Coordinates of C-alpha atoms in Angstrom, one line a residue:
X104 CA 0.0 0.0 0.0
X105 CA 1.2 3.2 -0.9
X106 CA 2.1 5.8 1.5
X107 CA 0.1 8.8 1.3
X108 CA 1.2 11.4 3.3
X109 CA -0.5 14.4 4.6
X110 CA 2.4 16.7 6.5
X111 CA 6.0 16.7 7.5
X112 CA 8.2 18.0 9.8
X113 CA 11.2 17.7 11.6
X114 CA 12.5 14.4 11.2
X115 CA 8.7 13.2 11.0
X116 CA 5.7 12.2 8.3
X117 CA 2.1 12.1 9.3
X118 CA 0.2 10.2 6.9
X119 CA -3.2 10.6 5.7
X120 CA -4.9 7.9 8.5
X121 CA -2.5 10.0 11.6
X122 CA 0.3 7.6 11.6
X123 CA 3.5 9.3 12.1
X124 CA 6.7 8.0 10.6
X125 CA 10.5 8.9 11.3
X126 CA 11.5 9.4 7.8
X127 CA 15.0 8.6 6.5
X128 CA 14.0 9.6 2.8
X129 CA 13.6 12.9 3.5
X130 CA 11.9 13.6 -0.2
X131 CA 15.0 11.3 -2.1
X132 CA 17.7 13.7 0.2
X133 CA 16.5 17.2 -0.4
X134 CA 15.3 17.3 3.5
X135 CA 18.5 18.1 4.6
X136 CA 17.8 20.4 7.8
X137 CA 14.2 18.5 8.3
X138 CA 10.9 18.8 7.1
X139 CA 9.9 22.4 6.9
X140 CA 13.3 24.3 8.8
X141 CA 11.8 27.6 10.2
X142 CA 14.2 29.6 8.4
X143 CA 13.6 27.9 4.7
X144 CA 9.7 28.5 5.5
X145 CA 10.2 31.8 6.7
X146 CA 12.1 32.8 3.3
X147 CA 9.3 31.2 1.0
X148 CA 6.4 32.5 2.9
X149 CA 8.1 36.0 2.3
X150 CA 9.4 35.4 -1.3
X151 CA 5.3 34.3 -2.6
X152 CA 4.1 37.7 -1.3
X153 CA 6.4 39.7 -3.7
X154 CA 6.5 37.7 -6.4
X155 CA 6.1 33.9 -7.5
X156 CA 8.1 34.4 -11.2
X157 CA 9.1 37.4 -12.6
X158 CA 10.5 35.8 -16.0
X159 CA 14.0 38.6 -15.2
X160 CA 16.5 38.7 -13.3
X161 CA 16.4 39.7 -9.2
X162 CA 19.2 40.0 -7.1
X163 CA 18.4 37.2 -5.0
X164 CA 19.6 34.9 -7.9
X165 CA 23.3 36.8 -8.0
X166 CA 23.4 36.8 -4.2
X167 CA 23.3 32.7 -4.2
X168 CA 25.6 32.0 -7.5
X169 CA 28.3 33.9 -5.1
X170 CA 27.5 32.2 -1.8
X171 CA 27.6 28.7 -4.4
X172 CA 30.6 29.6 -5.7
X173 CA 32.2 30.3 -2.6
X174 CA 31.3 27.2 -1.3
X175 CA 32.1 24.7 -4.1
X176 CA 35.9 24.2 -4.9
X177 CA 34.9 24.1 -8.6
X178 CA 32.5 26.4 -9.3
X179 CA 33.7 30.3 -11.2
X180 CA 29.9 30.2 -12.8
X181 CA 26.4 29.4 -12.1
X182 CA 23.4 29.0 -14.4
X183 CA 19.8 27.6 -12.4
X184 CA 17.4 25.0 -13.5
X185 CA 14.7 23.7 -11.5
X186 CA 15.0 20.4 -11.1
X187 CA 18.3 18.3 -11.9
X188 CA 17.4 15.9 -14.7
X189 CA 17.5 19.7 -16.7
X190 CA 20.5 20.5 -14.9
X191 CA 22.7 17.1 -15.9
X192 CA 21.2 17.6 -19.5
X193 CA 22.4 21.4 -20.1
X194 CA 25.8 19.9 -18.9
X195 CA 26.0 17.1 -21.3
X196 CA 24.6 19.6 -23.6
X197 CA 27.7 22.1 -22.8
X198 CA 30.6 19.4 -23.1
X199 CA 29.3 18.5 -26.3
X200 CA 29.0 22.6 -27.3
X201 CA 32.1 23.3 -25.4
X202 CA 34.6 20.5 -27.2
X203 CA 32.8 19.9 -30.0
X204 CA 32.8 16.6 -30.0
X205 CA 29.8 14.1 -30.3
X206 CA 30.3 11.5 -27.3
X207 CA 29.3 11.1 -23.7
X208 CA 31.0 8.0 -21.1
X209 CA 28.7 7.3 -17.9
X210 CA 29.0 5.3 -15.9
X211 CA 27.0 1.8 -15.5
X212 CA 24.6 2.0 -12.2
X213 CA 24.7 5.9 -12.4
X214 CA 21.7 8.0 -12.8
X215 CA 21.8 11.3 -14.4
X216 CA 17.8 12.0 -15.0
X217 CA 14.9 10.9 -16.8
X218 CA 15.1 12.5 -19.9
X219 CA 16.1 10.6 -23.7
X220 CA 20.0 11.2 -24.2
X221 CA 21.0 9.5 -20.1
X222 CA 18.3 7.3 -19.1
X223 CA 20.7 4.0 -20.1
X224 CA 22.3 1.4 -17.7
X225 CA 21.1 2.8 -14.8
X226 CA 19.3 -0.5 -13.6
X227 CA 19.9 -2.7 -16.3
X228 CA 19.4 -6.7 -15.7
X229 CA 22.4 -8.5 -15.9
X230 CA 21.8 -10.7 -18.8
X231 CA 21.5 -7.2 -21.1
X232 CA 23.9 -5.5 -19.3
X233 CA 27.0 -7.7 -21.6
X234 CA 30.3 -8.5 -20.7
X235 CA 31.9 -6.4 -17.6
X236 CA 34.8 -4.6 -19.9
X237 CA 32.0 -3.5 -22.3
X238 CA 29.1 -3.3 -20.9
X239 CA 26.0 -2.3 -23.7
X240 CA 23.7 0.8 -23.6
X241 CA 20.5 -0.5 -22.2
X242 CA 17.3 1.7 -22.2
X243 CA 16.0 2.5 -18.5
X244 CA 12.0 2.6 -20.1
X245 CA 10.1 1.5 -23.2
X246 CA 9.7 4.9 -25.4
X247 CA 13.5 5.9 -25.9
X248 CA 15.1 5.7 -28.8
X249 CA 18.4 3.6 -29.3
X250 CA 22.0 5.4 -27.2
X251 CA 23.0 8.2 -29.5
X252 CA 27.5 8.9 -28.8
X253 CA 27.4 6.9 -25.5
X254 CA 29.6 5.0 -24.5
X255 CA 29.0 2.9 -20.9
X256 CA 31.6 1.1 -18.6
X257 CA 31.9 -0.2 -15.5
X258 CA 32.6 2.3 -12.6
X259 CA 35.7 1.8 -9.8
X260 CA 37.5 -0.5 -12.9
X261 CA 40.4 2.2 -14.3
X262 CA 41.7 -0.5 -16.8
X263 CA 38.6 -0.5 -18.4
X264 CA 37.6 3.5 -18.4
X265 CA 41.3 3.7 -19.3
X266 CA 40.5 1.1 -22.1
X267 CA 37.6 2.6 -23.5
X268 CA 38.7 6.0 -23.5
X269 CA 41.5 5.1 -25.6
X270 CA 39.5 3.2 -27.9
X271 CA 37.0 6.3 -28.6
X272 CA 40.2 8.9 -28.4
X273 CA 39.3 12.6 -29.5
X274 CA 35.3 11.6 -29.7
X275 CA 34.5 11.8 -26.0
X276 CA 33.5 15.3 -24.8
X277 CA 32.9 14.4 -21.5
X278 CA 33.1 12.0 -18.5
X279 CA 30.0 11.7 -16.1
X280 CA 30.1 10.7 -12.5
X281 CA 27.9 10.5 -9.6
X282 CA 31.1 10.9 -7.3
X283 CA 29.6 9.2 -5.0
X284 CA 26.9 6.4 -6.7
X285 CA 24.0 7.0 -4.2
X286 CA 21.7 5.8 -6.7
X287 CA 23.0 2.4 -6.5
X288 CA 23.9 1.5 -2.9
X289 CA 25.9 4.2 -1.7
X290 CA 29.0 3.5 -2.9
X291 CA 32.3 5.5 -2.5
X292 CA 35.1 5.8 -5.1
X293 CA 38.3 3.2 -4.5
X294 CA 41.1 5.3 -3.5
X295 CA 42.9 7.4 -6.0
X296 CA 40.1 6.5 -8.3
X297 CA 38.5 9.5 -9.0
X298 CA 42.0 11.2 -9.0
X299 CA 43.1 9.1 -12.0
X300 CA 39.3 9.8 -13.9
X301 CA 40.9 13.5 -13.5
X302 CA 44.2 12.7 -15.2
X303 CA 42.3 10.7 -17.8
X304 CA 40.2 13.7 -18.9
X305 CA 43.4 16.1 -19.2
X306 CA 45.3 13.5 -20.8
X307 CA 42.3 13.4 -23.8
X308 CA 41.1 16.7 -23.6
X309 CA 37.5 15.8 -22.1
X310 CA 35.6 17.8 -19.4
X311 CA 34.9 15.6 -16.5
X312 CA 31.1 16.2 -14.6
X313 CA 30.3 15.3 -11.6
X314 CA 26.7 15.1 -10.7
X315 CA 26.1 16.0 -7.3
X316 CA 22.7 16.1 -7.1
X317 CA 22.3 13.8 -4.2
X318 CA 25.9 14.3 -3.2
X319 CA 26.0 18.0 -3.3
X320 CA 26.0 19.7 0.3
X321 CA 24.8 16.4 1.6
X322 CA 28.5 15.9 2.3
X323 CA 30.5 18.9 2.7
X324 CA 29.4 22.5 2.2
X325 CA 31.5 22.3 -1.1
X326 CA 29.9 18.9 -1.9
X327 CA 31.5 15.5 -2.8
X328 CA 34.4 17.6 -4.3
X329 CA 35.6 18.9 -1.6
X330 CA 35.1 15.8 0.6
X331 CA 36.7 13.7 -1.9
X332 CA 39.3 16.7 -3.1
X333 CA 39.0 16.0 -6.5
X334 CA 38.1 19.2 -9.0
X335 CA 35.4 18.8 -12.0
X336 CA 35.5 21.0 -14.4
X337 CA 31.0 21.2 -14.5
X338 CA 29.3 20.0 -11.3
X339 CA 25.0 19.8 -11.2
X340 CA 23.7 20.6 -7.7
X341 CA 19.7 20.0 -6.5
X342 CA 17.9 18.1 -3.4
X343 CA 19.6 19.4 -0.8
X344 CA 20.4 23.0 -1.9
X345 CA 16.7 24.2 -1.2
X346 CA 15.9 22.3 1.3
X347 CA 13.1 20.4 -0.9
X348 CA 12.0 23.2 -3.2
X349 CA 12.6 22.7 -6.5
X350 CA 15.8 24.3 -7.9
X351 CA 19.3 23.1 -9.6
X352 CA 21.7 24.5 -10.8
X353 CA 24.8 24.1 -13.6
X354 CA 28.5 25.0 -11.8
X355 CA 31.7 25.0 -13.2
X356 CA 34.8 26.4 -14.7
X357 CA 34.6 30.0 -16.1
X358 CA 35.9 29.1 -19.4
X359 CA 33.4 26.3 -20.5
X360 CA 30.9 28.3 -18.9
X361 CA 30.9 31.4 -20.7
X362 CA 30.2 29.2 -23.6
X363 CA 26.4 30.2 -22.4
X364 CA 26.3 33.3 -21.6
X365 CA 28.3 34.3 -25.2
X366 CA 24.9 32.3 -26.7
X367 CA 27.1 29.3 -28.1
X368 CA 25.3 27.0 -26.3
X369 CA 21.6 27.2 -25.4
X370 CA 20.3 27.6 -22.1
X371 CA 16.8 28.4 -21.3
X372 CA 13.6 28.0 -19.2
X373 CA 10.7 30.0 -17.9
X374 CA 11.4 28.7 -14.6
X375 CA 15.2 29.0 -14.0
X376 CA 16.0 31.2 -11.2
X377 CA 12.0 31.4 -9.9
X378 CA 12.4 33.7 -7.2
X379 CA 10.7 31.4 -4.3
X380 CA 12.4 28.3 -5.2
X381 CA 16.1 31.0 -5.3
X382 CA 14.4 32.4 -2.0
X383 CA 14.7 29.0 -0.6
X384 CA 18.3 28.1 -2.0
X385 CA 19.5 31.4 0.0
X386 CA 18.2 30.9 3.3
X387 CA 19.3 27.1 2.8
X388 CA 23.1 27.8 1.8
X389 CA 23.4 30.6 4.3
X390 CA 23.0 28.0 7.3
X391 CA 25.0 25.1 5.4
X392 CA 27.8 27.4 5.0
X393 CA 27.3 29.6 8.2
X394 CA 26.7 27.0 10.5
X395 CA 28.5 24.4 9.0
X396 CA 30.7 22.7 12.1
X397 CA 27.3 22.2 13.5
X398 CA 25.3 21.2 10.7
X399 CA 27.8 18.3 9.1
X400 CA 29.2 17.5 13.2
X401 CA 25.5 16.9 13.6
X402 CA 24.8 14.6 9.7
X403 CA 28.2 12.3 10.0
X404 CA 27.5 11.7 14.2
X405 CA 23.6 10.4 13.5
X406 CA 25.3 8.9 9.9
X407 CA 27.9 6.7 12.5
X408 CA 25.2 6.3 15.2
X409 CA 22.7 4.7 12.8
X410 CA 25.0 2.6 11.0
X411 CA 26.6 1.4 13.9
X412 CA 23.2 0.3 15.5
X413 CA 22.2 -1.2 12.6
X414 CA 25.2 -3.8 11.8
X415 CA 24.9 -4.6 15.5
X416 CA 21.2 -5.3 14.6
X417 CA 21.5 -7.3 11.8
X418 CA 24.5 -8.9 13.8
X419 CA 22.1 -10.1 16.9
X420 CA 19.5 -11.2 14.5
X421 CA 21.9 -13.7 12.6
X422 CA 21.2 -11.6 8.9
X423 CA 24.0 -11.5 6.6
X424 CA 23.9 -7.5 6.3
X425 CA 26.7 -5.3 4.6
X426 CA 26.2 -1.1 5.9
X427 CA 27.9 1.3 4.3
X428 CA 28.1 4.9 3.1
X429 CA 29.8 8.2 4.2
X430 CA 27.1 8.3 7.1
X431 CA 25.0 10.9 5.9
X432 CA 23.5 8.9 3.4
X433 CA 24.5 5.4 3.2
X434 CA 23.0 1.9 2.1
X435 CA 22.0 -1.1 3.6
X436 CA 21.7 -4.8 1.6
X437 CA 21.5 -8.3 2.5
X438 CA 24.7 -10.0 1.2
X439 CA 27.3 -12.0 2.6
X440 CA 29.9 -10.0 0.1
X441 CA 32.3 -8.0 2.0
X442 CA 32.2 -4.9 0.1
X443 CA 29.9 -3.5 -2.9
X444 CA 32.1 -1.8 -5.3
X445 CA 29.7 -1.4 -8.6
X446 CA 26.5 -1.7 -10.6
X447 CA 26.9 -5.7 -10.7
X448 CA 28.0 -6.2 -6.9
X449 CA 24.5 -4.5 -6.6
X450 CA 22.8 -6.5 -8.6
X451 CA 24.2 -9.6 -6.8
X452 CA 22.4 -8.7 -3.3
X453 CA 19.4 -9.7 -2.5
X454 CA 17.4 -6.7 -3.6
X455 CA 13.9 -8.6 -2.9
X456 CA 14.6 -9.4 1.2
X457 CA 15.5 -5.4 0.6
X458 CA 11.7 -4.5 -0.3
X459 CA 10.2 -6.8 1.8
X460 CA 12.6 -4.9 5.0
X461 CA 11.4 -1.5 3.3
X462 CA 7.3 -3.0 4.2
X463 CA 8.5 -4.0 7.9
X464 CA 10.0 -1.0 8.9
X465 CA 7.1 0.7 7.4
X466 CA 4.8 -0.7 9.2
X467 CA 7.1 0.0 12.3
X468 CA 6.9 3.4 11.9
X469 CA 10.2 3.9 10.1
X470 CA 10.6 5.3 6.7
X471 CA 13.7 4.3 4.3
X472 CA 14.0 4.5 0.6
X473 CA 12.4 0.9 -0.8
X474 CA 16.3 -0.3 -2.3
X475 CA 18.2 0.1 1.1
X476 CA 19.2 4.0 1.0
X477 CA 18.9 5.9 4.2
X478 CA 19.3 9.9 4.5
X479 CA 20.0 11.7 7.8
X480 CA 18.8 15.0 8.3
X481 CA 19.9 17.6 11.5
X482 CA 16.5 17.2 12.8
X483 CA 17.1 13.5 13.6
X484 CA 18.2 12.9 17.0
X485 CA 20.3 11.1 19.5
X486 CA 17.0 9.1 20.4
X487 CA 15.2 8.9 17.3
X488 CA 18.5 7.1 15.9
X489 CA 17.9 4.4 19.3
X490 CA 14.2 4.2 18.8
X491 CA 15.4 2.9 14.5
X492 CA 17.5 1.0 15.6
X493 CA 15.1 -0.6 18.2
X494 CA 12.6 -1.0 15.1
X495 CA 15.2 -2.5 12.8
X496 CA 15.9 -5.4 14.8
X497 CA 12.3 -6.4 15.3
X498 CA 12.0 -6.1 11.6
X499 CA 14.5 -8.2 10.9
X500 CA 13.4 -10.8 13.2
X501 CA 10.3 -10.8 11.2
X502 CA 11.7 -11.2 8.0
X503 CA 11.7 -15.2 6.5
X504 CA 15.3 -15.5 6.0
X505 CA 17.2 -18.6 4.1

C-alpha cells in the first residue's frame, strides 16, 4: 500500500490515517535540515508575497551564484534549473558545445535524470547488461530511442575507463560521475580512483562532470568535491540546496561556462531562477555554510550512530547485512559480500529481502528509501536514531530468511 502522506516535519511524516513516521528519505535527500526548517519556510512564505516568477532577473539569484561559488571548490559560474534531470542535460549539452565533440561516457549504475539522451544502464538486468569490460547501452524505459554517442563502462574499474577512453580517443566530450553512486547503494570511489578519472580527462582533452545532485551539500558545504578533493571542471547541484524546493543548478569552470552566456550553447527555461524556489536556495546555503561545524558534526554523528546500530542489529539477529556509506546517506543490503564496489555487486544482493525490509519497517513506523538508502537530516536525534535502531531489529526478526 502506498504511503500517502499528509504533513511533515522535523524528522517526521504524518500520513493521511494519523500515523506518524520517522523518515529517513527525506523527499530522495533534499530534506536536509528536516521537514519544513523555520528559516527555509520563513524565506518562502516572504518570497510568494512579492512575487512567484518574474520571467528577469532579481538579485536574490546573484546573491546565491556567489554564496555557491564560494562554497564549491569548482564552481567560477552558475546557471539555475529547477530540477536536476534539466540541470545534468544542459551539462551534457555544454561538453558537447564546449569541445565539440559528439560522445558522452557514464558510468553503469549511475543515474543522471529521466530525460532521452542518459536514461541507459542505470538499472539494467544483468543478462543485457553484456560483458563487464564492455558493458551495452541498455534503455531505462520503453519509449527511448536507441544510445546516440554513449559509451557505458563499469565504474571503480580504471583499466577499463582507461580502455575505452583510448578506444574512442578525441570523440568523448565528456566524463559523467555521480562521485559518489548514491543511486546504486551508496558507494564511495576506491582510492585514488577518481584522481586518475581526473588525469584521464586532461590526458584526452575531455571535461569531466560530476553530478552531485544527491551528493551535493549532503556531504561537505563544497559537496562530494571537496570531501573527496577531487576538482570537475561542470558539477550539477539540486535536493539538498533548497531544502526540498525545486531548484538546480549548472556549476563549473569560467571558461566552459561562458560558452552560455556568449549564446554558443543554449540555455533556457521559464522557470530558472524562480524567485521562491532561489528564495529558498538562499536561506538554505546561508546555514549550510554559516553553520557548518554544526550542521555536518550533527549529519556524520547520526550517519555513525545509525550505522553502527544497525550492523549490531543485523548482527544479533543472525542476517548476513553489509552497511555502508559516508554516514549521511549510506546503504544497507542483504549479502554476505564484504564490500559493494559497482552496478553488478548491486545486482548480486538480494534486492527482494530489501523490499520486503522497506514494508516491515514501514509498518514499524520507520521510513527508508524501498532499495536500502537511508538519509540523515539535522533534525534526527540522538534518540530517534535508538528508537530505529530498536525498530530494525524487530524487523528483521520478522523477515523469512534462508
Amino acid at each position: 500500500m502506498p504511503l500517502y502522506v499528509d504533513r511533515a516535519s522535523g524528522a517526521r511524516l504524518w500520513d493521511v490515517d494519523g500515523n506518524s513516521y520517522l523518515d529517513y528519505v527525506l523527499g530522495q535527500g533534499p530534506a536536509l535540515l528536516g521537514h519544513c526548517p523555520p528559516a527555509v519556510v520563513a524565506a518562502v512564505t516572504e518570497q510568494v508575497a512579492r512575487g512567484i516568477v518574474y520571467s528577469a532577473q532579481h538579485a536574490a539569484e546573484a546573491r546565491v551564484a556567489e554564496r555557491l561559488c564560494a562554497m564549491v571548490p569548482a564552481a567560477e559560474r552558475v546557471r539555475f534549473n529547477t530540477v536536476g534531470s534539466e540541470a545534468a542535460h544542459a551539462a551534457w549539452r555544454l561538453a558537447r558545445g564546449f569541445t565539440g565533440r559528439p560522445k558522452i561516457l557514464k558510468f553503469e549504475g549511475h543515474y543522471h535524470g529521466w530525460l532521452d539522451p542518459v536514461l541507459y544502464s542505470v538499472h539494467p538486468s544483468l543478462d543485457d547488461a553484456g560483458p563487464q569490460d564492455h558493458p551495452r547501452a541498455v534503455p531505462g524505459t520503453a519509449g527511448q530511442p536507441p544510445a546516440a554517442d554513449l559509451v557505458i563502462c563499469p565504474w571503480n574499474d580504471l583499466d577499463a575507463l582507461t580502455r575505452l577512453m583510448d578506444e574512442h580517443a578525441g570523440q568523448i566530450a565528456a566524463v559523467v560521475t555521480e562521485p559518489v553512486l548514491c543511486n546504486t547503494g551508496a558507494i564511495e570511489p576506491d582510492p585514488g580512483y577518481l584522481q586518475a578519472v581526473r588525469e584521464l580527462c586532461d590526458r584526452h582533452g575531455s571535461l569531466l562532470i560530476f553530478d552531485e545532485i544527491i551528493t551535493g551539500f549532503r556531504l561537505a558545504p563544497g559537496g562530494a568535491q571537496e570531501y573527496l578533493g577531487v576538482s570537475p571542471d561542470l558539477s550539477v547541484f539540486g535536493k539538498a540546496m533548497a531544502g526540498g524546493m525545486q531548484v538546480s543548478a549548472l556549476a563549473g569552470r569560467a571558461a566552459v561556462m561562458d560558452a552560455i552566456s556568449s549564446g554558443k550553447v543554449a540555455h533556457a527555461g521559464t522557470f530558472n531562477s524562480q524567485p521562491v524556489g532561489i528564495a529558498a536556495a538562499e536561506a538554505t546555503l546561508r546555514i549550510l555554510d554559516e553553520q557548518r561545524e554544526e550542521v555536518y558534526g550533527t549529519l556524520y554523528a547520526r550517519g555513525r550512530q545509525l550505522m553502527t546500530g544497525l550492523r549490531a542489529a543485523a548482527a544479533k539477529a543472525g542476517v548476513p547485512m553489509l552497511v555502508d556509506g559516508p554516514g549521511p546517506v549510506f546503504q544497507t543490503y542483504f549479502t554476505d559480500a564484504p564490500a559493494v564496489r559497482d552496478y553488478r555487486d548491486f545486482a548480486r544482493t538480494d534486492r527482494a529481502m530489501m523490499a520486503r525490509l522497506h514494508t516491515a519497517l514501514l509498518d514499524r513506523g520507520v521510513n527508508m528509501v524501498p532499495r536500502g538508502l537511508w538519509f540523515l537530516s539535522t533534525a534526527h536525534t540522538e534518540a530517534d536514531v535508538a528508537a530505529t535502531v530498536e525498530v530494525f531489529e524487530d524487523a528483521l526478526r520478522s523477515l523469512p530468511l534462508g
